[in-house]
Backbone as ProteinMPNN parsed JSONL, in Angstrom:
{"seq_chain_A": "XXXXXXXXXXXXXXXXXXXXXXXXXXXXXXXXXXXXXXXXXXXXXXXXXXXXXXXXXXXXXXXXXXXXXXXXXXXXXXXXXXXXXXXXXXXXXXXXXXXXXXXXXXXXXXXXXXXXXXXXXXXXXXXXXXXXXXXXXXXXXXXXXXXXXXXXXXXXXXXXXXXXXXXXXXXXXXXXXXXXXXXXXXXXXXXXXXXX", "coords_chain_A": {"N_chain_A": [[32.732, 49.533, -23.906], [31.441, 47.247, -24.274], [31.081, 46.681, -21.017], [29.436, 48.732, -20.422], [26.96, 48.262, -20.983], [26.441, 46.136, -19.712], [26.029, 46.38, -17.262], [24.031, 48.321, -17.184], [22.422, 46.711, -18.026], [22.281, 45.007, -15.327], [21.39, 47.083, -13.731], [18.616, 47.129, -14.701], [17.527, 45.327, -14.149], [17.729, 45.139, -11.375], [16.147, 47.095, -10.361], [13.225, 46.318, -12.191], [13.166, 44.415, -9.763], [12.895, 45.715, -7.509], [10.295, 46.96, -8.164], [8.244, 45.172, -7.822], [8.552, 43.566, -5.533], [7.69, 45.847, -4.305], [5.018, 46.215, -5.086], [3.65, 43.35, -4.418], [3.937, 43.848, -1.854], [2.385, 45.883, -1.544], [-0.161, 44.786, -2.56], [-0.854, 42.449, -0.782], [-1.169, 44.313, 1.519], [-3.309, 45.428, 1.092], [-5.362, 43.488, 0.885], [-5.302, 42.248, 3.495], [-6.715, 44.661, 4.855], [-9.019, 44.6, 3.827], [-10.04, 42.601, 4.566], [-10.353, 43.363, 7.354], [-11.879, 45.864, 7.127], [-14.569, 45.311, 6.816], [-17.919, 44.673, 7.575], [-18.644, 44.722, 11.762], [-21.436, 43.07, 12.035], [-21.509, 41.448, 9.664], [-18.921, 40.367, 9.602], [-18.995, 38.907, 12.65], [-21.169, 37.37, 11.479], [-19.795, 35.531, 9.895], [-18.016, 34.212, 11.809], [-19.869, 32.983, 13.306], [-21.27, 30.817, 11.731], [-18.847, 29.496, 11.531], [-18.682, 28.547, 13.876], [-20.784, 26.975, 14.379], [-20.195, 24.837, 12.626], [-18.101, 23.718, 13.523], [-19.214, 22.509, 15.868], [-21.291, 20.826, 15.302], [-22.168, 17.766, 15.301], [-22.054, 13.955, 14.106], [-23.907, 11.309, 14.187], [-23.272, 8.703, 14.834], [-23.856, 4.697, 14.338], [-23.067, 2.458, 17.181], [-21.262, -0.271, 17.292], [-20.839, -3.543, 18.328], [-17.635, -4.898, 19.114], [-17.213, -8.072, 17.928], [-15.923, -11.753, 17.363], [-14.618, -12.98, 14.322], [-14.623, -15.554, 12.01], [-12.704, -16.501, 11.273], [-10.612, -15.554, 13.537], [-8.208, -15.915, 15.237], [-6.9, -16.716, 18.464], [-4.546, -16.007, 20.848], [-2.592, -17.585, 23.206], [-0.455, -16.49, 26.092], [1.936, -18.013, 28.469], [3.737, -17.002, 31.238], [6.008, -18.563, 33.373], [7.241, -18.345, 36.363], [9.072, -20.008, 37.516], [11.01, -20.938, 36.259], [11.501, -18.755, 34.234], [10.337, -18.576, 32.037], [8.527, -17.847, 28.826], [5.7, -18.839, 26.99], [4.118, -19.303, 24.59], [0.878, -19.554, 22.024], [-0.594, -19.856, 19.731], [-3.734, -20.301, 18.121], [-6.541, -21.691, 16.412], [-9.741, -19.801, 16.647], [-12.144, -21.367, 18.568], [-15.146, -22.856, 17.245], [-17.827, -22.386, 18.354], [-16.962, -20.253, 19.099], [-17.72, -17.94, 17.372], [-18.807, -14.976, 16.67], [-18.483, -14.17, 19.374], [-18.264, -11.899, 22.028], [-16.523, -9.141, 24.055], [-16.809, -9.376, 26.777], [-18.077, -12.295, 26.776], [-15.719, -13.44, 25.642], [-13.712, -12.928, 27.69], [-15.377, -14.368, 30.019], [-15.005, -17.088, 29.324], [-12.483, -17.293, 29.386], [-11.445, -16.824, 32.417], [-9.066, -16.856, 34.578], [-7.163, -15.973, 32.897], [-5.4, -12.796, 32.041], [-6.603, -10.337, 29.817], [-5.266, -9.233, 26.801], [-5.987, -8.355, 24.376], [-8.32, -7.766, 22.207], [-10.06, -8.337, 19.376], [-11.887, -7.776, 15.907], [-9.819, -9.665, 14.643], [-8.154, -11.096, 16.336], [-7.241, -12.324, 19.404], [-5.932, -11.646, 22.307], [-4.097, -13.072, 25.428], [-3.244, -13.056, 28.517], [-1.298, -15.111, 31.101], [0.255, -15.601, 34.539], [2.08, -18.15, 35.985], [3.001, -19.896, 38.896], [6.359, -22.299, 39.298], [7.548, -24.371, 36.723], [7.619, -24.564, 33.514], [7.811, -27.019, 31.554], [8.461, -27.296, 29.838], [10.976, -28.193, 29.528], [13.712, -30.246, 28.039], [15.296, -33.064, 28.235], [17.612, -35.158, 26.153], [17.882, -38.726, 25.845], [20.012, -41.76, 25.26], [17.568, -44.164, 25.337], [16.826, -47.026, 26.09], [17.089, -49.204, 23.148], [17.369, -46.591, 21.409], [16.794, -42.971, 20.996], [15.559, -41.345, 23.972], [13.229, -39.297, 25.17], [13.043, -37.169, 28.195], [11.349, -35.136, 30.66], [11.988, -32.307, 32.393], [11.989, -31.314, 35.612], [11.736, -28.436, 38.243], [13.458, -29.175, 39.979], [15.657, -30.636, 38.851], [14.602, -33.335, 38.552], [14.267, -35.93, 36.305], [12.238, -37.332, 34.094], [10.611, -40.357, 31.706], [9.317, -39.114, 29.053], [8.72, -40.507, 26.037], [9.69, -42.236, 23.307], [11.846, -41.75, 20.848], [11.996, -42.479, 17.267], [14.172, -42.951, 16.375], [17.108, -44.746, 16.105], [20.008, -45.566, 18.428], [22.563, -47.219, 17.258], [23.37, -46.274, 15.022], [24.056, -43.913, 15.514], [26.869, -41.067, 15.531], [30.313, -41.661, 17.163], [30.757, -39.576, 18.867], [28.106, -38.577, 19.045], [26.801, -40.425, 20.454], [28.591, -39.993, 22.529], [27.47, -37.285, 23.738], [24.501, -37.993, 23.911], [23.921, -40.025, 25.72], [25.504, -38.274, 27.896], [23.53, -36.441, 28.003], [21.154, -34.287, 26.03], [20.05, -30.961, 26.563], [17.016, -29.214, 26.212], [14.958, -26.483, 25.312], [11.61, -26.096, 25.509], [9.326, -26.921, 22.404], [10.18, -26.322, 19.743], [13.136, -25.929, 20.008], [13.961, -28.504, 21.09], [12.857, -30.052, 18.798], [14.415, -29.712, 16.901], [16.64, -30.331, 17.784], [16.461, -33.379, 17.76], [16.048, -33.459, 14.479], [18.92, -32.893, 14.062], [19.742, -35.348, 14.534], [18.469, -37.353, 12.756]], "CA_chain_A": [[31.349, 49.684, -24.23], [30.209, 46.169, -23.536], [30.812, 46.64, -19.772], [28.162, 50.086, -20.077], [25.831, 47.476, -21.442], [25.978, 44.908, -18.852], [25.565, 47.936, -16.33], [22.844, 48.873, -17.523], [20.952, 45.368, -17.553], [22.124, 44.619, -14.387], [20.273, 47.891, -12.654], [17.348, 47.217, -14.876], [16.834, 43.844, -13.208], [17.633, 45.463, -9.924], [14.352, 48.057, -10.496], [12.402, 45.403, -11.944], [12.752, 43.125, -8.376], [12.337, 46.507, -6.354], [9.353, 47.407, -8.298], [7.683, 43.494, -8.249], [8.578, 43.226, -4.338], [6.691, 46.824, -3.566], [3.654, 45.531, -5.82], [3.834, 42.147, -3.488], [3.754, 44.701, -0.928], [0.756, 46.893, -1.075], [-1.728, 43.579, -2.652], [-0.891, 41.849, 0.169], [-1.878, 44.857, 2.662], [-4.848, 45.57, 0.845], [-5.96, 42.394, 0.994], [-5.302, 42.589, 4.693], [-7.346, 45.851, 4.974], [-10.313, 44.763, 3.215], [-10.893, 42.007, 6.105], [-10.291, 44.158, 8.708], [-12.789, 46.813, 6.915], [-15.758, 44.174, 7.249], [-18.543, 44.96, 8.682], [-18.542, 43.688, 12.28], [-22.199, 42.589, 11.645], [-20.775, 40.443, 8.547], [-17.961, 38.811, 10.336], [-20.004, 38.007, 13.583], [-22.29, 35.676, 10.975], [-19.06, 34.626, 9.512], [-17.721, 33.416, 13.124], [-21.388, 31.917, 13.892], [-20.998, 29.834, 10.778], [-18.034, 28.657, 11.661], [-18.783, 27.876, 15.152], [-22.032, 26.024, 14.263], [-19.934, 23.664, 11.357], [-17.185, 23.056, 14.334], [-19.88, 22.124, 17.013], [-22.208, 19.596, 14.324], [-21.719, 15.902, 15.354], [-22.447, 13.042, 12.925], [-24.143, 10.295, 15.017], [-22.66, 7.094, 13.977], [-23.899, 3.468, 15.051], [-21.918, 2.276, 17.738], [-21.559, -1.792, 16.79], [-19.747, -3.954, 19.328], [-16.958, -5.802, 18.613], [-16.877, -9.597, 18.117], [-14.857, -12.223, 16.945], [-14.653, -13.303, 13.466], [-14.25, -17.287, 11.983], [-10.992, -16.343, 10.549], [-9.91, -14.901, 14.767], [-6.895, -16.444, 15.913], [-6.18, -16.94, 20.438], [-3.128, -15.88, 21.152], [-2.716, -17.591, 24.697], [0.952, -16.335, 26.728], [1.839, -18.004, 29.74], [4.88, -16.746, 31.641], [6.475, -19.436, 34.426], [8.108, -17.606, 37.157], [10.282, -20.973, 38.455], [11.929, -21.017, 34.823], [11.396, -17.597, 33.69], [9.817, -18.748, 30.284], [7.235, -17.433, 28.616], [5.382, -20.355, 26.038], [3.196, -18.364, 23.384], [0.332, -20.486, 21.508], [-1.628, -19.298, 18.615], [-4.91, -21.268, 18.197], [-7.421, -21.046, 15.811], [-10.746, -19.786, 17.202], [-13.377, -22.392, 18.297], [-16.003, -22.157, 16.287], [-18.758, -22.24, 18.967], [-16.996, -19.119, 20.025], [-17.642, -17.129, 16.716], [-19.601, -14.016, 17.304], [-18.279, -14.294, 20.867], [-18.53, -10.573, 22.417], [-15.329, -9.391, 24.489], [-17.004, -9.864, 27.465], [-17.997, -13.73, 26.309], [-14.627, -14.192, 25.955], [-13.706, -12.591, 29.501], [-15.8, -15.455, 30.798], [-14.21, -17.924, 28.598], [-11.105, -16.993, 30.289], [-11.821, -16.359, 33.827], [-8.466, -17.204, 35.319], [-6.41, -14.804, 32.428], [-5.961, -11.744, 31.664], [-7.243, -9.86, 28.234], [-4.601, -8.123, 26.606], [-6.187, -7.241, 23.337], [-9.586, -7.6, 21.649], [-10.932, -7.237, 17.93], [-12.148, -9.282, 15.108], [-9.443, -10.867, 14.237], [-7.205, -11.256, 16.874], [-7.599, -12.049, 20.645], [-4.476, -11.66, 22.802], [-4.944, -13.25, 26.585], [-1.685, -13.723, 29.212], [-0.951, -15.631, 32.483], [1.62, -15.958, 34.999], [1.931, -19.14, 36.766], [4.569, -20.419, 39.357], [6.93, -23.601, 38.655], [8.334, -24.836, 35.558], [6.891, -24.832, 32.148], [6.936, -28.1, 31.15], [9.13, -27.541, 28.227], [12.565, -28.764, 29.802], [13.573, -31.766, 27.833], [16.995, -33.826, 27.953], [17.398, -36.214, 24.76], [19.324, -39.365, 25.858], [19.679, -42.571, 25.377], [16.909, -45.189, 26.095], [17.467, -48.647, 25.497], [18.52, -48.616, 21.523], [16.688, -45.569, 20.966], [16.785, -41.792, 21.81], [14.274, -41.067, 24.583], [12.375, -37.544, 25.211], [12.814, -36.814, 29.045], [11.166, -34.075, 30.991], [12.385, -32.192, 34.062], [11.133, -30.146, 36.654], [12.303, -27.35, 39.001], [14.607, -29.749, 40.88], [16.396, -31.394, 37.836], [14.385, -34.903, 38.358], [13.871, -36.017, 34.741], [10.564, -38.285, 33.696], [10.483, -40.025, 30.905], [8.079, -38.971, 28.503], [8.594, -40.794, 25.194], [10.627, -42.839, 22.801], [11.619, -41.607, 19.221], [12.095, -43.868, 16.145], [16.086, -42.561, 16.268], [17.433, -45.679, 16.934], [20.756, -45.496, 18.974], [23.231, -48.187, 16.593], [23.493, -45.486, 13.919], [24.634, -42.524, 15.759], [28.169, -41.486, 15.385], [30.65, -42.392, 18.535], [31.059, -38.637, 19.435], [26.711, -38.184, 19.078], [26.24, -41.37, 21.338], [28.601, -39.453, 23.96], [26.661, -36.589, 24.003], [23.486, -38.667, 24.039], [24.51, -40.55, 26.645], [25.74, -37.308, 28.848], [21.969, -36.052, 27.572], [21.161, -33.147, 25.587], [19.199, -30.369, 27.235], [16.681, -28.404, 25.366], [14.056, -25.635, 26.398], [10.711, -25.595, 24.176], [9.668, -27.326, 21.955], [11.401, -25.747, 18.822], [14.289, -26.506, 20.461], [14.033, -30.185, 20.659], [12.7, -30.546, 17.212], [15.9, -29.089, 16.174], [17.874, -31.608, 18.604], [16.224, -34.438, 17.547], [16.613, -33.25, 13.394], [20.091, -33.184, 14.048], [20.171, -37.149, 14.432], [17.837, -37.898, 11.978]], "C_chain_A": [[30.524, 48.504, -23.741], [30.299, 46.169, -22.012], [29.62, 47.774, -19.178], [27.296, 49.22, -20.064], [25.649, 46.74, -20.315], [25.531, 45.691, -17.494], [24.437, 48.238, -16.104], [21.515, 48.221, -17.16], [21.053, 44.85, -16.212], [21.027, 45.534, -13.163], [18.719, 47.603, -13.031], [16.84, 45.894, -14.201], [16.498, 44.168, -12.088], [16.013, 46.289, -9.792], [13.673, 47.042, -10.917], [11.992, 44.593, -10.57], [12.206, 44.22, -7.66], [10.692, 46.723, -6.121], [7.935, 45.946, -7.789], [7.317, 43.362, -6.675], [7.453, 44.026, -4.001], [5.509, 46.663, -3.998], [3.588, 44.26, -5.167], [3.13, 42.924, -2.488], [2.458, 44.715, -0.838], [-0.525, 45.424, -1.941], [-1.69, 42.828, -1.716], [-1.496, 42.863, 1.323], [-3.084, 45.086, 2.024], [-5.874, 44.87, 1.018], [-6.261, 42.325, 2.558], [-6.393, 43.433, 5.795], [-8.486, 45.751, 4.972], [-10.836, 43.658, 3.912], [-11.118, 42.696, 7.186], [-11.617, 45.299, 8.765], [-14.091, 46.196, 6.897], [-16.864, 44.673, 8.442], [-18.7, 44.125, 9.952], [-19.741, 42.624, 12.308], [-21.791, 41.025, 11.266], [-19.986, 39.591, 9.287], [-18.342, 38.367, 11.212], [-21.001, 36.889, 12.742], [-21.097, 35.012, 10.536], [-18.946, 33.156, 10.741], [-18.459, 32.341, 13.423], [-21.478, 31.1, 13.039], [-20.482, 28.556, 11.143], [-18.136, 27.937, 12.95], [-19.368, 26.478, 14.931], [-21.224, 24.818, 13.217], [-18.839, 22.878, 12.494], [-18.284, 21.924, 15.392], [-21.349, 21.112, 16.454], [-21.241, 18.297, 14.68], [-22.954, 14.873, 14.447], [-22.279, 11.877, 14.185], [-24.03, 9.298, 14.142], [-23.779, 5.694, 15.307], [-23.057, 3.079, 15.329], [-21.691, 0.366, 17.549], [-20.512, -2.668, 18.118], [-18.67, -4.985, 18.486], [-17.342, -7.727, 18.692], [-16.122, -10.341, 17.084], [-15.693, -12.777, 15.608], [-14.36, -14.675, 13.256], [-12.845, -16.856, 11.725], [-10.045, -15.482, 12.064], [-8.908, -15.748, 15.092], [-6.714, -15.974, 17.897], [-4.985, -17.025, 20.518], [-3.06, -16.471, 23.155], [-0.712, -17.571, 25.045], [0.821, -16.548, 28.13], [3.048, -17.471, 30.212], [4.717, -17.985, 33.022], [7.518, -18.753, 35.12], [9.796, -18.931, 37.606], [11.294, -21.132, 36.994], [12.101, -19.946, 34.055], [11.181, -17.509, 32.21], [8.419, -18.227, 30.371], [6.921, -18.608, 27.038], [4.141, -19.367, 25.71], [2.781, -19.365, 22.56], [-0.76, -20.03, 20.96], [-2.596, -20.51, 18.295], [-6.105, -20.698, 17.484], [-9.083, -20.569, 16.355], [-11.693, -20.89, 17.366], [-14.252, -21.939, 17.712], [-17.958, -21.952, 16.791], [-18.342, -20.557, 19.596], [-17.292, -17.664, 19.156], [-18.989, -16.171, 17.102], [-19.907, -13.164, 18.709], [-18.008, -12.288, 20.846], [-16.766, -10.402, 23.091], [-16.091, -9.542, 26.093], [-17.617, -11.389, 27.816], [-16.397, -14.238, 26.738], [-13.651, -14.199, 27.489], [-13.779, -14.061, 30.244], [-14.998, -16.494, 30.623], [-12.527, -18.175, 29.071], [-10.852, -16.454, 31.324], [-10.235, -16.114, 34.679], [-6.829, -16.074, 34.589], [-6.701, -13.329, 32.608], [-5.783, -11.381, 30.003], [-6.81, -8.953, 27.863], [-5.089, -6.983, 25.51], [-7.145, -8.224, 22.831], [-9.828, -7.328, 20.526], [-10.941, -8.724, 17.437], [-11.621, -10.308, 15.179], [-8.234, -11.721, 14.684], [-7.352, -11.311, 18.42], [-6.151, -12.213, 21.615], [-4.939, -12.007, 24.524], [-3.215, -13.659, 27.277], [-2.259, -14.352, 30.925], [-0.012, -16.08, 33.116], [1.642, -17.012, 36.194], [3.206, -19.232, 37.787], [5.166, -21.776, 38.757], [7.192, -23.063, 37.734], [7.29, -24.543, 34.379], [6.582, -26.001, 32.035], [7.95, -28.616, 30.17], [10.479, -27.846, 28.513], [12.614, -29.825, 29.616], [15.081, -32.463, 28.089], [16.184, -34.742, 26.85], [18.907, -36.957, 25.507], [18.656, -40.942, 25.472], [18.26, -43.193, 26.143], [16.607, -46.638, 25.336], [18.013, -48.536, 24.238], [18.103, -47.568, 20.938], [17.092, -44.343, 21.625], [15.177, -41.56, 22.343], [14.039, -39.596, 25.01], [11.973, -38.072, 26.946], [11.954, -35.472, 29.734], [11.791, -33.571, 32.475], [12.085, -31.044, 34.853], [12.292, -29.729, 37.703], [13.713, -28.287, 39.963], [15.794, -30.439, 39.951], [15.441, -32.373, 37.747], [13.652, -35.127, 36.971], [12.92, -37.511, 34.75], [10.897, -38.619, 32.224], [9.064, -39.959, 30.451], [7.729, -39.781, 27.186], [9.554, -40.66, 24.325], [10.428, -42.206, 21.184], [12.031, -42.835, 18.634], [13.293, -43.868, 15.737], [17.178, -44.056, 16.582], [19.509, -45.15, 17.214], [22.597, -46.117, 17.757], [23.345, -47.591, 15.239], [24.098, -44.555, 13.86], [26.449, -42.669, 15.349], [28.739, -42.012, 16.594], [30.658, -41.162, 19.217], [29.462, -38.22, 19.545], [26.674, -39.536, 20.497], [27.072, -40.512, 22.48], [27.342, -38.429, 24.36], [25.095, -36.839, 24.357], [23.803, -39.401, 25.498], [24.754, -39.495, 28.002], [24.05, -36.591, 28.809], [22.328, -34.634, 26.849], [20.182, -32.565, 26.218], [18.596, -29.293, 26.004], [14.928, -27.79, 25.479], [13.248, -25.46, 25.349], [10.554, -26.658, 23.264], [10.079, -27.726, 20.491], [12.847, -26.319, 18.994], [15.021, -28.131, 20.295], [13.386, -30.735, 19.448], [13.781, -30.495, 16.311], [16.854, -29.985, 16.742], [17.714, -32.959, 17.834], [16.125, -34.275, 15.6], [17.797, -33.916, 13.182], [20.565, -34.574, 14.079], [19.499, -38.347, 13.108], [18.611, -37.92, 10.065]], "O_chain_A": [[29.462, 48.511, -23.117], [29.37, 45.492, -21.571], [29.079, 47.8, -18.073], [26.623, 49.236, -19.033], [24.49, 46.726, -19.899], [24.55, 45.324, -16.848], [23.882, 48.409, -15.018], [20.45, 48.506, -16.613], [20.071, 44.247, -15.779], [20.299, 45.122, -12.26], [17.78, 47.71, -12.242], [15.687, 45.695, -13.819], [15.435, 43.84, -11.562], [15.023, 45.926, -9.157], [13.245, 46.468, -9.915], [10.853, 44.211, -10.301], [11.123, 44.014, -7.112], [9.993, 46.735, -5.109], [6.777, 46.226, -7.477], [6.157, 43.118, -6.342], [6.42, 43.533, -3.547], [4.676, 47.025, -3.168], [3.074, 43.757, -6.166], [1.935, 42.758, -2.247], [1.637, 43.961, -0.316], [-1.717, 45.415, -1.633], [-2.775, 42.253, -1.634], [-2.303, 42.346, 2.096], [-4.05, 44.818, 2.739], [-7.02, 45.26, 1.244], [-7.444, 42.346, 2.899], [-6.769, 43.139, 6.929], [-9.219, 46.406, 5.713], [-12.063, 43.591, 3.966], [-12.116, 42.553, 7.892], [-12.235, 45.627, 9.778], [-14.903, 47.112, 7.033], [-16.738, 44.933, 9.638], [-18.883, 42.924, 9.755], [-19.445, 41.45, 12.532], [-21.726, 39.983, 11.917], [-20.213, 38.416, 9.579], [-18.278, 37.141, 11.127], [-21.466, 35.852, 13.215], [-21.149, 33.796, 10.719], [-19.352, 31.994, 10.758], [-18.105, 31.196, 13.704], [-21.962, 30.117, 13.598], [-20.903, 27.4, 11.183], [-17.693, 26.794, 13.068], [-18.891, 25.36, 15.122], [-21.881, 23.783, 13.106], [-18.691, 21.658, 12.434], [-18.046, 20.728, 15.555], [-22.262, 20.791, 17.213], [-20.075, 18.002, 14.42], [-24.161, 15.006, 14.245], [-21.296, 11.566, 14.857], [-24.532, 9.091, 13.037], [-24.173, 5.79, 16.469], [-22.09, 2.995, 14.572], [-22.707, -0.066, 18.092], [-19.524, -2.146, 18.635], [-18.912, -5.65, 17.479], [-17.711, -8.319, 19.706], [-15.704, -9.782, 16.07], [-16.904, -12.996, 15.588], [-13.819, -15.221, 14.217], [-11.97, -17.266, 12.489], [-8.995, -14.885, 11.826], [-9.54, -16.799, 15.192], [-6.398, -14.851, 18.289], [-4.346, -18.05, 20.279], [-3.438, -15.786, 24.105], [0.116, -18.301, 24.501], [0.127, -15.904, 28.918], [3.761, -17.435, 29.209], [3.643, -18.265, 33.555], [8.608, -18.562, 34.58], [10.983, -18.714, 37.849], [12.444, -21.548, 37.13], [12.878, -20.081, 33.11], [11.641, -16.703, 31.402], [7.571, -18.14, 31.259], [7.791, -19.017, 26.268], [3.401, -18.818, 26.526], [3.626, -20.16, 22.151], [-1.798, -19.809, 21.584], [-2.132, -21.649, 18.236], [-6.625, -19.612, 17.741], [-9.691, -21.639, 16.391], [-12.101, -21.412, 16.329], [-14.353, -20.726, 17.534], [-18.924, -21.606, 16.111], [-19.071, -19.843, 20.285], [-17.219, -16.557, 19.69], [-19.979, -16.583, 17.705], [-20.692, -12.299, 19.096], [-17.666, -11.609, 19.878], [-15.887, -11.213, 22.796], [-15.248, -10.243, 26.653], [-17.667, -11.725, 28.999], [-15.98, -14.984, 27.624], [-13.121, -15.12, 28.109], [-12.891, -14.712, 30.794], [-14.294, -16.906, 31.545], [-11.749, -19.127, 29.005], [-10.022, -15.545, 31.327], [-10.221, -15.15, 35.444], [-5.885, -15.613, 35.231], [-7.69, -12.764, 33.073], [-5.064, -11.958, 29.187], [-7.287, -7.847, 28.117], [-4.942, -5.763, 25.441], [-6.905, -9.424, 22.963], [-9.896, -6.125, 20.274], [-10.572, -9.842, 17.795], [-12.053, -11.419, 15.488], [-7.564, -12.554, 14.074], [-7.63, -10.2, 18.87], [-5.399, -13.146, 21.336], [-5.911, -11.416, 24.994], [-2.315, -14.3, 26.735], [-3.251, -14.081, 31.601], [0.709, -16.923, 32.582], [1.224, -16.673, 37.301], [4.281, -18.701, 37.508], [4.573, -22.338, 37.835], [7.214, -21.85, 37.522], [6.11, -24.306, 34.638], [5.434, -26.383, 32.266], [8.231, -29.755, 29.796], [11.228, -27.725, 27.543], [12.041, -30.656, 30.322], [15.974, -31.625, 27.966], [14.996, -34.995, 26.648], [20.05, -36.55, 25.712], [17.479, -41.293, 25.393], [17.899, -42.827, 27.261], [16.24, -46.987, 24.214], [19.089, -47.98, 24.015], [18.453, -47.483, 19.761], [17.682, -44.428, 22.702], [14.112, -41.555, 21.727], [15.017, -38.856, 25.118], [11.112, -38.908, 27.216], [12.035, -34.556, 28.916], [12.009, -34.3, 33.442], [11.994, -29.887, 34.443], [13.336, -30.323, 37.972], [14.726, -27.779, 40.444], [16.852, -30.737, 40.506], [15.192, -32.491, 36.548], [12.612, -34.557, 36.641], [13.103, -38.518, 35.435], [11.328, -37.752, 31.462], [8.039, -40.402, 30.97], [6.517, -39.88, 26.995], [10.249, -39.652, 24.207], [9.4, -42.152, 20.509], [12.33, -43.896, 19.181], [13.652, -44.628, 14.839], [17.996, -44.001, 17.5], [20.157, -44.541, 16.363], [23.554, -45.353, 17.632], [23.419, -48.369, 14.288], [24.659, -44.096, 12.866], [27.114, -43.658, 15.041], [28.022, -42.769, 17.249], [30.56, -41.376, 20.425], [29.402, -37.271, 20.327], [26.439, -39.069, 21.612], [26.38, -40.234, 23.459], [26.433, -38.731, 25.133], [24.478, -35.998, 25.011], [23.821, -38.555, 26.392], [24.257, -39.827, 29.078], [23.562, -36.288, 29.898], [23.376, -34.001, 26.977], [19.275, -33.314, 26.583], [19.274, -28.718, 25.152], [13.938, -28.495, 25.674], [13.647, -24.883, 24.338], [11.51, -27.428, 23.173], [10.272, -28.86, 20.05], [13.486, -27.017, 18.206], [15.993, -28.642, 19.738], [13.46, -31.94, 19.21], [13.973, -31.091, 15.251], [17.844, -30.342, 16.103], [18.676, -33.556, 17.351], [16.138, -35.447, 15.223], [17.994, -34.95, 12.544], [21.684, -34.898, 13.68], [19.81, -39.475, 12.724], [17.999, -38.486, 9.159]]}, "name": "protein", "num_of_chains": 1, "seq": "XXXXXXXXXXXXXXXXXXXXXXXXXXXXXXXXXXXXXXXXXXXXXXXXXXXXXXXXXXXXXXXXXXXXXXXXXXXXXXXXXXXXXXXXXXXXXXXXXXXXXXXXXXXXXXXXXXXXXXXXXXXXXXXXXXXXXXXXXXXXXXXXXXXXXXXXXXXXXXXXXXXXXXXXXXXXXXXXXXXXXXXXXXXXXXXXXXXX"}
């Protein structure tokens, strides 16, 4: 008996969904129907409505850009003889605030102008030679001295730190001594740490 029962409720579910789906059915075509039955009158003003709300433009003021006090100069040079590129963030001058992007153009005759807006000016250039930024760290007299060197090796010096020599260990004075090489100058802040 209880399997008649469950029988029973299972078809009545089944007719419930049939009936539910075919009522889905026909309000959905009716609905269908009763656009289609429109006068064409009627829907030609619809259309023209809609045209006219697509084809409305909202005239804006067009403002130009310029630079803000708070702009930051991004200047990137690339060096072909060393294949570095030396990136230098700089806070805007402040004769240049309000500067236009063709101001700054001028301002930078010899770059080029990667990117433009308030608060950010982006400018690159590619030079030949060296950078600049090739240092050796070696000895000089009882001190470590800050060399520079150009496209051929020949090293310059440039200036004495306050490292004095008579402190290092015996395996830092070789290496000092043989020189340390170091590209940037991140690099050699980090060389010259290391002794301090």
């Amino acid at each position: 008996m209880r399997k008649g029962w469950i029988i029973v409720i299972i078809l009545g579910i089944m007719i419930l969904f049939c009936i539910g789906v075919m009522a889905g059915v026909y309000f959905y075509e009716k609905e269908k129907t009763k656009d289609s039955n429109m006068p064409t009158k009627q829907l030609a003003s619809i259309e023209q409505n809609e045209d006219k709300e697509e084809n409305e433009t909202i005239s804006t003021s067009i403002l130009e850009t310029k630079a803000s006090p708070n702009c930051t100069v991004t200047e990137k040079q690339y060096f072909k003889g060393c294949d570095h590129l030396i990136k230098e963030i700089k806070e805007i001058p402040k004769e240049w605030i309000n500067y236009t992007e063709e101001q700054v153009k001028a301002e930078y005759d010899a770059w080029k102008l990667e990117s433009f807006t308030s608060n950010q000016i982006i400018v690159s250039q590619e030079k030949e030679g060296y950078c600049g930024m090739h240092y050796v760290v070696r000895e000089h007299g009882e001190v470590l001295g800050i060399y520079t060197t150009d496209e051929t090796g020949q090293e310059t010096w440039k200036e004495d730190t306050d490292i004095a020599t008579r402190y290092l260990t015996e395996e830092d004075l070789i290496k000092v001594q043989e020189g340390i090489k170091a590209i940037g100058d991140d690099q050699l802040h980090s060389v010259l740490e290391d002794f301090e």
